[in-house]
Amino acid sequence: MAVVQENIQTSMAPRSRKLVKFARNNASLLLIYGLILVVALYTAIESENFRTMSNMANILRQSVLLGMLAIGQSVVILTGGMDFSIAMIARVVALVVATIFAAQASNPALIVPLIFLGVIVGVALGSVNGLLITRTHANPFIITFGMSNILRAVSLAIAQTPIRGIPKVYLQIYDAKIGIVPVNVIVMALIWIAAWLFLNRTRRGRNLYAVGGSERAARLSAVPVNRTLMMAYMFSGFCAAVAALFILSRSGVGDPQTAQNMEFQSVVAVALGGISLYGGRGSIWGTLGGVLLMTMMSNVFNLLQVNIYQQQAILGLIVLLAVAAYKSPRLAT
Amino acid sequence: MSTALEPSKSLASRFSGFRPSPRFVRSVDLAGQWAAPIMCVVVLIIAAVFAPAFFLPTNLKTVLIQLSVLGVVAVGQTMVLLVRSIDLSVSAVLALGAVVVVQTQAGNSLWIAFIEAFAIAALVGLANGYLITKRQVPPFVASFGMLVFVQGARLAYTKGQVSGTVPEILRAISFQQVGPVPAALLVWLLINIIFIVILRYTRFGRWIYAVGGNPNAARYAGIRVDAVVIGVHMICSMLAMLGGLLLSGYIGYVDLTMGADYNTNSIAASIVGGTTFTGGRGNLFGTAAGVAMLILLLNLVVVLGLPVHWQLAMQGIVLVAATALQGFRQFLLSR
C-alpha cells in the first residue's frame, strides 16, 4: 500500500520536487561531473595549453589505461570484493606478450594470436583469484594483495629491463583514428557501454549487485554466488589484459614498470565515482567520472608544474577526503 | 551431542550442499593454529640440510634483529586484525619514524624528537581509526590512502633526499649486543610481554576480543566500540614507529625505500600465526611464531642464493596460502 501511495505521490509531484529527488538519487554523479567542470574551467583560465583541442584528445586517450582497469575494478567492487592484483595482471600480460614478440623477431603475423593469448592469460589469472576467493571464503582483498606480490615476482622473473621488439604495425593501434576520435577511445567506450548494458539489463548483471548487497541473501534467493564472483574476477582479469595490450601499443616496449600504482588509482577512481566500497550500490558512470577527473588532475599537475612528490601527497589527500566524504554505511548482512 | 535430536544446521550449510566431516573441520582448525610453528621447524630443517651457512653467528644475529623489527610491527597488526580492521599504513609510518628522528635531532634534544615521532604516529593512527569508525570507510582503503598520503608528505618534506645519521641511542636499543642476543630482541620480548598481559588480563584486552568477535553485541554490552578501534589503531601506528626506530638503528642510515614490505610481512605473519581476518580469533604467541617462520623463510632465500624476487614470491605465497587457510577455517568454524 505504502509503495503504491508513494508512486502516486511522485507521479503527481511538481517538477521541482522531481528535480530535487533526481539530485538526491544521483548526488555522487552530479558531484563528480561538477568537480570535473570546475577543475577544467579553472585550468582553462590558468593555462593556455590546456584549452587546445589536442590536449583534450590527449586526456581522453590517456584515460584509456586507467579507464580499462577501473571498469574491471568497478565490477569487482560491486560484488563487495576488491581486486588489488589488477595492475600486476596487466604487467604480467604486457611482459608475456612482449617477450614472445621479441623471441619471434617481432613477426607482425603474430599480432592477432598474441592478443588472444594476452587476454587468455589475463582471464586465467583472474580466475585463479576467483577460485581462491570462492572456494576458501577468504577475504578478497588480502588474497588479491598476496597475488599481486606473487605476480610482481613473476614479472621480475620474466624481465628486469624493458623488452624491445614490438612490431611497428602494432604501434599504430595507439595512433589510429576514425575521424578525430582515437580508436582506443572508441574501444573503451564500447566496452564501457557493454558493461553498463550487462550490469543493468541482464539477470547476471543484476546478480552482481545482489551478491554485493548481501551475499547471504543472494545465496538464499538462489543466485549462483560463486559463479557470479568468478565472473567478476575473470572480467577484471580481462580488463587488465586489454589495458596491458593498450599500454604495449603506446610505449612500444615491454616495460617492467608497467602499470605502477595503478591498482590503487583504479580503486580511487571507483571510490570517487561514488560506488559503495562495501559493494552493491553505485553506477559505473560515476567511475567514468572518477577516471576522467584523475586523468585530468595528472594532466593539470603537469601543466601547472607541481613536483612529483607533492603530487603523491595531494593524491593521498584527495583520496582520504573523497572516501571520508561519501559515508557509505555497511548494509545489513 | 545427541544424534536423536534434529542436528542444528546453519542456513549457509543447508544451502551450500557442502557437508565436511567433523574430523575434517578439526584438522583444518588444528592446521590453522599450528601452521606457523610446524613450518618454522620445517624451514629450520631445510636450512640445516641445504644451507649450513644459515647457522653462522653473523647470520643468526641478522635474523634475530629482523625478527624483532617485524615482531614489534606484527604485534600492532595482530591487534588491529583482532578488531576486524587492517592497517596498510604501517610501512609509511615505519619509514617516517626514522626520518623524523634523524631530521629533528639536529639542534634539538633527542627526547623531543622521540616525542614528536610518536605523536605523529598516534595522529596517523587516530586518522585511520576516525575514517574507519566514524566515516565507515573500509579499513584497507582508509589505511592505504593514508599510506599514499604519508609517503607523499615524507617525500615532499625530505625532497626525496637522504640525509643525516642515526643517533647513538637507536644503535643501542637495536644493534648492540646484550649478553648473547641483540638488544632489539629484548625490546621485542618486552613489547610481547606487555601486550600479552594487556590482551589477556585487562579490560581493554577483553574489549578487543569482544569487538572483533561481534561488534554489535559488544556495542549492546556497553563497550565503546569506536573508541576501542581507534585506540587499537593508535597503538598499532606507535608500534610501527617503534619498529621503524629499531630498523633504522639496525641498518644505520635512513633509506628512502625503507620498510616498504612491512605491510605484506606483518599481515602475513599475523595471519599465518592463526589470526583470522574476520576478527576476534588469534593471539600474540601465534603471531610470534608466524613472524619467526616468515623471517626464517625470507632469510633462507638469501642464504640459498636464490634471486631476490623469490623473496617477493615467498611473501605472496605465504600471504595467499595463510589467508586461504584461515578464511576456510573461519568458514568451517562459523557454520
XYZ file of C-alpha atoms in Angstrom:
668
model
C 0.000 0.000 0.000
C 2.661 2.431 1.057
C 4.564 1.770 -2.133
C 1.533 2.469 -4.297
C 0.871 5.699 -2.476
C 4.428 6.784 -2.909
C 4.212 6.099 -6.610
C 1.109 8.223 -6.944
C 2.735 10.995 -4.989
C 5.850 11.050 -7.106
C 3.882 10.993 -10.342
C 1.822 13.913 -9.132
C 4.704 15.813 -7.609
C 5.583 19.149 -9.166
C 8.602 19.332 -11.393
C 10.818 20.977 -8.760
C 10.238 18.092 -6.364
C 11.208 15.687 -9.104
C 14.371 17.654 -9.681
C 15.253 17.538 -6.003
C 14.635 13.826 -5.969
C 16.776 13.331 -9.058
C 19.571 15.336 -7.487
C 19.371 13.321 -4.293
C 19.426 9.990 -6.092
C 22.342 10.981 -8.291
C 24.240 13.150 -5.829
C 27.563 11.420 -6.401
C 27.249 11.657 -10.190
C 26.389 15.358 -10.070
C 29.235 15.946 -7.620
C 31.895 14.216 -9.692
C 30.923 15.774 -13.001
C 30.531 19.153 -11.299
C 34.054 18.769 -9.933
C 35.364 17.893 -13.384
C 33.735 21.031 -14.766
C 35.185 23.198 -12.015
C 38.715 21.832 -12.419
C 38.506 22.102 -16.204
C 37.263 25.699 -16.123
C 39.872 26.753 -13.576
C 42.717 25.203 -15.542
C 41.408 26.522 -18.835
C 41.634 30.018 -17.384
C 45.043 29.436 -15.780
C 46.805 27.615 -18.588
C 46.616 28.240 -22.306
C 47.903 24.804 -23.246
C 45.015 23.135 -21.501
C 42.470 24.756 -23.814
C 43.786 23.241 -27.016
C 41.786 20.591 -28.789
C 44.774 18.238 -28.967
C 45.191 18.361 -25.204
C 41.558 17.375 -24.747
C 42.014 14.435 -27.110
C 45.179 13.567 -25.219
C 43.364 13.445 -21.899
C 40.781 11.120 -23.415
C 43.486 8.920 -24.848
C 45.482 8.809 -21.631
C 42.389 7.867 -19.701
C 42.114 4.572 -21.608
C 44.565 2.717 -19.369
C 43.009 3.813 -16.090
C 39.563 3.510 -17.640
C 40.012 -0.129 -18.586
C 41.359 -1.031 -15.161
C 38.661 0.955 -13.386
C 35.786 -0.747 -15.184
C 37.101 -4.146 -14.104
C 37.655 -2.842 -10.603
C 34.101 -1.409 -10.502
C 32.556 -4.757 -11.305
C 34.596 -6.478 -8.602
C 33.863 -3.780 -6.034
C 30.140 -4.005 -6.850
C 30.283 -7.620 -5.646
C 31.708 -6.409 -2.345
C 35.259 -7.523 -3.074
C 38.321 -5.793 -4.397
C 40.949 -6.761 -6.942
C 44.297 -5.456 -5.811
C 46.209 -7.620 -8.270
C 44.697 -5.913 -11.327
C 47.762 -3.811 -12.118
C 50.133 -6.741 -11.712
C 47.966 -8.885 -14.006
C 48.337 -6.109 -16.583
C 52.090 -6.062 -16.052
C 52.480 -9.816 -16.432
C 50.322 -9.842 -19.578
C 52.327 -6.990 -21.104
C 55.622 -8.710 -20.346
C 54.498 -12.108 -21.617
C 53.270 -10.659 -24.920
C 56.381 -8.509 -25.329
C 58.687 -11.442 -24.585
C 57.065 -13.610 -27.231
C 57.194 -10.781 -29.770
C 60.882 -10.343 -29.026
C 61.582 -14.070 -29.257
C 59.837 -14.310 -32.628
C 61.739 -11.354 -34.144
C 58.687 -9.075 -33.969
C 56.764 -11.006 -36.564
C 53.611 -8.973 -37.481
C 51.692 -12.168 -38.245
C 51.710 -12.971 -34.548
C 49.732 -9.900 -33.543
C 46.275 -11.456 -33.543
C 47.236 -14.737 -31.815
C 49.206 -12.847 -29.206
C 46.309 -10.528 -28.474
C 44.225 -13.617 -27.823
C 46.989 -15.146 -25.732
C 47.257 -11.980 -23.649
C 43.533 -11.946 -22.992
C 43.600 -15.630 -22.051
C 46.478 -15.091 -19.631
C 44.594 -12.198 -18.021
C 41.367 -14.163 -17.674
C 43.255 -17.180 -16.318
C 44.979 -15.096 -13.655
C 41.636 -13.530 -12.769
C 40.074 -16.945 -12.417
C 42.862 -18.019 -10.047
C 41.828 -15.100 -7.841
C 38.200 -16.072 -8.210
C 38.823 -19.726 -7.368
C 40.822 -18.893 -4.263
C 38.175 -16.472 -3.070
C 35.085 -18.574 -3.742
C 36.496 -21.918 -2.593
C 38.120 -20.790 0.631
C 35.800 -17.926 1.597
C 38.870 -15.870 2.397
C 38.975 -12.106 2.318
C 39.206 -10.997 -1.344
C 41.358 -8.006 -0.587
C 44.095 -9.949 1.178
C 44.036 -12.756 -1.386
C 44.492 -10.360 -4.295
C 47.036 -8.358 -2.314
C 49.091 -11.521 -1.913
C 48.538 -12.428 -5.552
C 49.903 -9.048 -6.594
C 53.083 -9.860 -4.667
C 53.421 -13.204 -6.411
C 52.749 -11.661 -9.820
C 55.291 -8.931 -9.156
C 57.822 -11.656 -8.510
C 56.746 -13.388 -11.735
C 57.162 -10.184 -13.710
C 60.649 -9.712 -12.228
C 61.459 -13.282 -13.203
C 60.331 -12.590 -16.786
C 62.221 -9.359 -17.294
C 64.024 -6.694 -15.312
C 64.855 -4.417 -18.227
C 62.497 -3.113 -20.937
C 61.847 -5.611 -23.719
C 62.203 -4.336 -27.269
C 60.745 -5.882 -30.378
C 57.084 -4.923 -30.624
C 56.229 -4.846 -34.362
C 55.720 -1.423 -35.965
C 52.234 -2.324 -37.136
C 51.155 -2.973 -33.576
C 52.238 0.507 -32.515
C 49.819 2.042 -34.982
C 46.896 0.829 -32.887
C 47.572 3.623 -30.454
C 47.646 6.366 -33.086
C 44.817 5.094 -35.269
C 41.833 7.400 -35.540
C 38.375 7.304 -37.040
C 37.587 10.900 -37.899
C 39.132 12.765 -34.987
C 38.325 10.181 -32.339
C 41.170 7.794 -31.460
C 40.316 4.132 -31.961
C 41.263 3.100 -28.461
C 38.843 5.620 -27.007
C 36.132 4.034 -29.154
C 37.091 0.552 -27.977
C 36.985 1.678 -24.391
C 33.619 3.337 -24.920
C 32.247 0.144 -26.452
C 33.463 -1.992 -23.543
C 32.072 0.564 -21.161
C 28.632 0.601 -22.801
C 28.611 -3.187 -22.972
C 29.433 -3.350 -19.272
C 26.638 -0.922 -18.480
C 24.106 -2.883 -20.537
C 25.269 -6.084 -18.899
C 25.060 -4.716 -15.382
C 21.688 -3.081 -15.764
C 19.833 -5.041 -18.401
C 20.677 -8.692 -17.764
C 19.938 -11.028 -14.910
C 23.571 -11.994 -14.434
C 24.459 -8.337 -14.174
C 21.830 -7.741 -11.524
C 23.205 -10.794 -9.715
C 26.465 -8.887 -9.277
C 24.595 -6.162 -7.400
C 22.692 -8.764 -5.395
C 25.878 -10.514 -4.275
C 27.421 -7.189 -3.339
C 24.362 -6.095 -1.387
C 24.241 -9.206 0.745
C 25.990 -12.416 -0.188
C 23.862 -14.366 2.241
C 20.565 -13.017 0.945
C 21.734 -13.637 -2.615
C 22.617 -17.245 -1.766
C 19.235 -17.785 -0.178
C 17.480 -16.374 -3.246
C 19.233 -18.967 -5.394
C 21.647 -16.534 -7.001
C 24.683 -18.569 -8.100
C 27.049 -16.629 -5.830
C 30.245 -18.489 -6.632
C 29.693 -18.316 -10.376
C 28.917 -14.604 -10.140
C 32.076 -13.921 -8.157
C 34.168 -15.981 -10.566
C 32.725 -13.986 -13.437
C 33.585 -10.685 -11.755
C 37.223 -11.631 -11.148
C 37.611 -13.070 -14.625
C 36.186 -9.870 -16.070
C 38.672 -7.785 -14.121
C 41.466 -10.030 -15.414
C 40.146 -9.498 -18.934
C 40.095 -5.727 -18.471
C 43.632 -5.812 -17.104
C 44.750 -7.750 -20.187
C 43.117 -5.262 -22.578
C 44.710 -2.401 -20.660
C 48.077 -4.136 -20.936
C 47.698 -4.530 -24.706
C 46.959 -0.801 -25.000
C 49.994 0.067 -22.890
C 52.171 -2.036 -25.185
C 50.891 -0.176 -28.218
C 51.577 3.136 -26.520
C 55.044 2.571 -25.093
C 56.339 0.171 -27.733
C 58.386 -1.764 -25.174
C 57.515 -4.338 -22.574
C 58.241 -2.189 -19.559
C 58.837 -3.959 -16.210
C 57.383 -0.844 -14.556
C 54.088 -1.166 -16.419
C 51.016 -0.022 -14.507
C 52.947 1.101 -11.429
C 50.498 2.047 -8.621
C 47.539 1.579 -10.947
C 45.719 -0.804 -8.605
C 45.341 1.972 -6.099
C 44.368 4.549 -8.698
C 41.675 2.261 -10.044
C 40.208 1.872 -6.569
C 40.357 5.639 -6.140
C 38.544 6.218 -9.421
C 35.811 3.840 -8.289
C 35.585 5.467 -4.867
C 35.468 8.966 -6.361
C 32.639 7.865 -8.617
C 30.510 7.023 -5.617
C 30.304 3.235 -5.875
C 29.943 1.942 -2.330
C 33.201 0.281 -1.334
C 31.145 -2.263 0.591
C 29.564 -3.319 -2.674
C 26.078 -3.495 -4.094
C 25.488 0.164 -4.822
C 26.569 2.675 -7.410
C 26.739 3.280 -11.104
C 29.672 2.734 -13.418
C 29.099 6.180 -14.940
C 30.373 7.564 -11.665
C 33.549 5.557 -12.172
C 33.914 7.080 -15.640
C 33.747 10.487 -13.976
C 36.375 9.378 -11.478
C 38.660 8.190 -14.281
C 38.293 11.444 -16.223
C 38.872 13.510 -13.097
C 42.017 11.599 -12.144
C 43.473 11.736 -15.648
C 42.681 15.411 -15.881
C 44.278 16.057 -12.487
C 47.561 14.474 -13.556
C 47.419 16.495 -16.788
C 46.764 19.642 -14.775
C 49.573 18.845 -12.337
C 51.946 18.571 -15.257
C 50.758 21.802 -16.867
C 50.969 23.712 -13.587
C 54.321 22.039 -12.823
C 53.614 20.570 -9.409
C 56.528 18.387 -8.334
C 56.025 14.647 -8.250
C 56.274 14.174 -4.500
C 53.684 16.840 -3.856
C 51.507 15.152 -6.480
C 51.592 11.965 -4.445
C 50.743 13.753 -1.215
C 47.883 15.603 -2.927
C 46.604 12.357 -4.437
C 46.569 10.744 -0.994
C 44.782 13.735 0.478
C 42.140 13.701 -2.280
C 41.545 10.007 -1.673
C 41.144 10.427 2.051
C 38.776 13.359 1.583
C 36.786 11.511 -1.062
C 36.299 8.343 0.954
C 35.540 10.350 4.051
C 33.005 12.486 2.194
C 30.890 9.594 0.973
C 29.714 7.981 4.133
C 28.873 4.545 2.822
C 27.101 2.694 5.593
C 27.566 -1.029 5.754
C 24.490 -2.825 4.506
C 22.961 -5.237 6.967
C 24.380 -8.679 6.380
C 25.887 -34.217 21.022
C 22.861 -36.414 20.807
C 22.034 -37.814 17.417
C 18.400 -38.256 18.334
C 17.800 -34.521 18.151
C 17.490 -32.745 14.851
C 21.071 -31.643 14.064
C 21.214 -27.890 14.109
C 22.401 -26.607 10.784
C 23.161 -23.061 9.926
C 21.399 -21.570 6.954
C 24.562 -21.493 4.911
C 25.264 -25.189 5.287
C 21.721 -26.129 4.360
C 22.008 -24.382 1.035
C 25.626 -24.743 0.037
C 25.432 -28.527 -0.170
C 28.879 -28.818 1.370
C 28.990 -31.003 4.497
C 32.506 -31.655 5.795
C 33.054 -34.333 8.404
C 33.846 -33.197 11.958
C 37.273 -34.743 11.653
C 37.983 -32.590 8.596
C 36.841 -29.471 10.430
C 39.017 -30.315 13.404
C 42.074 -30.975 11.280
C 41.665 -27.692 9.404
C 41.307 -25.904 12.724
C 44.461 -27.536 14.068
C 46.309 -26.780 10.836
C 45.295 -23.126 11.147
C 46.573 -22.970 14.707
C 49.792 -24.913 14.273
C 50.826 -23.977 10.735
C 53.384 -21.425 11.859
C 55.317 -23.433 14.478
C 55.366 -26.524 12.251
C 56.580 -24.526 9.263
C 59.272 -22.957 11.476
C 60.668 -26.385 12.256
C 60.420 -27.439 8.614
C 62.289 -24.350 7.466
C 64.975 -24.905 10.089
C 65.424 -28.496 8.931
C 65.639 -27.391 5.296
C 68.182 -24.784 6.329
C 70.243 -27.355 8.221
C 70.328 -29.691 5.240
C 70.752 -27.313 2.314
C 72.330 -24.176 3.733
C 74.598 -24.665 6.745
C 75.693 -21.023 6.330
C 72.349 -20.166 7.852
C 73.637 -21.042 11.304
C 76.680 -18.760 11.262
C 76.583 -16.312 14.201
C 76.507 -13.223 11.958
C 73.555 -14.542 10.009
C 71.747 -15.548 13.176
C 72.192 -12.046 14.541
C 70.728 -10.573 11.360
C 67.808 -12.955 11.605
C 67.159 -12.069 15.229
C 67.166 -8.333 14.558
C 64.919 -8.622 11.516
C 62.664 -10.877 13.528
C 62.429 -8.320 16.317
C 61.596 -5.434 13.983
C 58.892 -7.369 12.199
C 57.746 -8.802 15.524
C 57.138 -5.375 17.027
C 55.180 -4.247 13.950
C 53.230 -7.507 13.798
C 52.071 -7.142 17.423
C 50.264 -3.972 16.378
C 48.970 -5.512 13.181
C 47.591 -8.508 15.095
C 45.688 -6.265 17.452
C 44.261 -4.335 14.510
C 43.246 -7.572 12.800
C 41.617 -8.716 16.044
C 39.128 -5.845 15.817
C 38.276 -6.695 12.186
C 40.351 -3.878 10.796
C 43.627 -3.773 8.931
C 46.462 -1.286 8.787
C 48.293 -0.879 5.495
C 49.946 2.349 6.566
C 52.485 0.667 8.870
C 55.242 0.764 6.263
C 54.821 4.500 5.737
C 54.802 5.192 9.475
C 57.835 2.949 9.895
C 59.789 4.889 7.306
C 58.544 8.200 8.663
C 59.857 7.430 12.141
C 63.459 7.303 11.153
C 63.151 10.447 9.057
C 61.557 12.426 11.846
C 64.164 11.398 14.379
C 67.102 11.997 12.047
C 65.822 15.336 10.829
C 64.846 16.782 14.152
C 67.822 15.666 16.192
C 69.907 18.484 14.772
C 69.847 21.171 17.411
C 67.059 19.531 19.388
C 67.100 17.312 22.377
C 66.632 13.705 21.353
C 63.645 13.272 23.626
C 61.733 15.996 21.828
C 62.391 14.206 18.551
C 61.120 10.945 20.008
C 58.010 12.551 21.432
C 57.366 14.244 18.097
C 57.756 10.977 16.220
C 55.364 9.081 18.442
C 52.885 11.955 18.414
C 52.845 11.882 14.610
C 52.375 8.120 14.669
C 49.498 8.441 17.102
C 47.965 11.085 14.844
C 48.159 8.770 11.834
C 46.538 6.019 13.861
C 43.873 8.416 15.062
C 43.103 9.475 11.494
C 42.894 5.839 10.389
C 40.594 4.995 13.255
C 38.441 8.052 12.676
C 37.971 7.267 8.973
C 37.187 3.634 9.718
C 34.776 4.109 12.599
C 33.141 7.482 12.181
C 33.131 7.725 8.377
C 32.769 3.986 7.815
C 35.437 3.782 5.167
C 36.567 0.194 4.514
C 39.767 -0.246 6.586
C 42.094 -1.168 3.747
C 41.026 1.798 1.621
C 41.383 4.215 4.526
C 44.782 2.940 5.584
C 46.061 2.598 2.014
C 45.041 6.200 1.324
C 46.913 7.110 4.489
C 49.927 5.171 3.185
C 49.980 7.177 -0.048
C 49.483 10.438 1.795
C 52.138 9.837 4.461
C 54.640 8.631 1.863
C 53.973 11.651 -0.322
C 54.228 14.003 2.630
C 57.514 12.434 3.711
C 58.992 12.669 0.213
C 57.772 16.232 -0.216
C 59.325 17.104 3.150
C 62.680 15.451 2.518
C 62.565 16.341 -1.211
C 63.482 12.776 -1.989
C 66.931 13.039 -0.486
C 68.611 11.002 2.193
C 70.296 12.898 4.946
C 71.562 12.670 8.473
C 72.967 9.916 10.595
C 71.190 7.706 13.052
C 71.644 8.779 16.684
C 73.622 6.536 19.001
C 70.703 5.617 21.201
C 68.968 3.857 18.312
C 72.043 1.745 17.721
C 71.979 0.957 21.421
C 68.412 -0.304 21.530
C 68.722 -2.279 18.329
C 72.149 -3.398 17.176
C 74.116 -3.593 20.399
C 74.832 -6.962 21.896
C 73.282 -7.632 25.292
C 74.756 -10.885 26.501
C 74.309 -13.359 23.657
C 71.467 -11.570 21.887
C 70.994 -8.184 20.191
C 69.121 -5.550 22.171
C 66.300 -5.459 19.649
C 65.279 -8.970 20.685
C 64.845 -7.780 24.259
C 62.692 -4.894 23.035
C 60.550 -7.363 21.111
C 60.205 -9.655 24.145
C 59.284 -6.705 26.336
C 56.631 -5.490 23.879
C 55.264 -9.007 23.544
C 55.008 -9.468 27.307
C 53.301 -6.108 27.752
C 50.715 -6.765 25.074
C 50.101 -10.392 26.009
C 49.309 -9.183 29.514
C 47.088 -6.432 28.125
C 45.209 -8.793 25.828
C 44.750 -11.485 28.473
C 44.355 -9.779 31.801
C 42.963 -6.310 31.262
C 39.562 -4.948 30.418
C 40.908 -3.328 27.272
C 42.146 -6.716 26.064
C 38.776 -8.330 26.615
C 37.148 -5.409 24.808
C 39.376 -6.014 21.789
C 38.300 -9.646 21.545
C 34.671 -8.712 22.143
C 34.660 -6.052 19.442
C 36.339 -8.389 16.989
C 34.063 -11.280 17.788
C 30.862 -9.365 17.282
C 30.832 -5.567 17.120
C 27.072 -5.276 17.533
C 26.980 -7.498 20.596
C 29.900 -5.550 22.013
C 28.038 -2.302 21.440
C 24.946 -3.635 23.197
C 27.129 -4.785 26.067
C 28.129 -1.188 26.635
C 31.580 -1.283 25.092
C 32.530 1.885 23.249
C 33.380 0.082 20.035
C 34.585 3.124 18.123
C 36.910 4.165 20.931
C 38.394 0.667 21.114
C 39.026 0.555 17.346
C 40.586 4.000 17.313
C 42.730 3.132 20.340
C 43.966 -0.060 18.715
C 44.864 1.806 15.539
C 46.844 4.365 17.541
C 48.709 1.573 19.327
C 49.439 -0.099 16.011
C 50.862 3.072 14.472
C 53.025 3.740 17.516
C 54.366 0.188 17.444
C 55.111 0.638 13.735
C 57.026 3.780 14.671
C 59.000 1.817 17.253
C 59.691 -0.803 14.588
C 60.984 1.945 12.308
C 63.344 3.193 15.006
C 64.685 -0.310 15.585
C 65.134 -0.823 11.852
C 66.998 2.440 11.326
C 69.179 1.610 14.325
C 69.991 -1.697 12.699
C 70.753 -0.540 9.168
C 72.453 2.619 10.423
C 71.142 5.039 7.840
C 67.810 6.280 6.555
C 66.759 4.795 3.276
C 64.030 6.165 1.041
C 62.546 2.798 0.250
C 62.999 1.575 3.789
C 60.386 -0.779 5.166
C 58.297 -0.993 2.019
C 57.415 -4.658 2.510
C 56.416 -4.457 6.142
C 52.741 -4.228 5.184
C 52.688 -7.579 3.493
C 55.016 -9.164 6.012
C 53.222 -8.029 9.145
C 49.835 -9.093 7.798
C 51.213 -12.406 6.582
C 52.899 -13.073 9.922
C 49.742 -12.353 11.892
C 47.537 -14.456 9.652
C 49.949 -17.383 9.484
C 50.019 -17.245 13.255
C 46.340 -18.012 13.479
C 44.684 -14.601 13.491
C 41.634 -14.731 11.272
C 40.705 -11.790 9.139
C 37.154 -11.739 10.486
C 38.405 -10.753 13.897
C 38.170 -11.994 17.448
C 40.328 -15.075 16.943
C 44.086 -15.213 17.362
C 46.806 -14.399 19.838
C 50.294 -12.998 20.094
C 52.022 -16.356 20.613
C 50.779 -17.388 17.186
C 51.944 -14.101 15.732
C 55.401 -14.585 17.250
C 55.615 -17.997 15.605
C 54.372 -16.510 12.327
C 57.000 -13.784 12.460
C 59.743 -16.337 13.140
C 58.569 -18.522 10.260
C 58.366 -15.673 7.761
C 61.761 -14.222 8.640
C 63.414 -17.660 8.569
C 61.884 -18.313 5.170
C 62.949 -14.951 3.732
C 66.436 -15.363 5.142
C 66.652 -18.868 3.740
C 66.007 -17.412 0.272
C 69.012 -15.142 0.730
C 71.261 -17.833 2.184
C 70.393 -20.287 -0.564
C 71.453 -17.622 -3.081
C 68.167 -17.512 -4.951
C 67.338 -14.360 -6.970
C 65.792 -11.657 -4.829
C 62.376 -11.825 -6.470
C 61.940 -15.172 -4.751
C 61.545 -13.172 -1.551
C 58.599 -11.320 -3.078
C 57.137 -14.581 -4.285
C 57.608 -16.164 -0.843
C 55.827 -13.263 0.852
C 52.980 -13.518 -1.606
C 52.667 -17.295 -1.404
C 52.735 -17.263 2.395
C 50.136 -14.489 2.467
C 47.801 -16.149 -0.032
C 48.135 -19.628 1.457
C 47.696 -18.392 5.008
C 44.707 -16.216 4.127
C 43.092 -19.061 2.237
C 43.685 -21.463 5.137
C 42.435 -19.075 7.814
C 39.479 -17.984 5.714
C 38.483 -21.585 5.177
C 38.993 -22.358 8.862
C 36.834 -19.426 9.880
C 34.196 -20.511 7.366
C 34.143 -24.050 8.762
C 34.110 -22.954 12.387
C 31.353 -20.394 11.962
C 28.935 -22.641 10.129
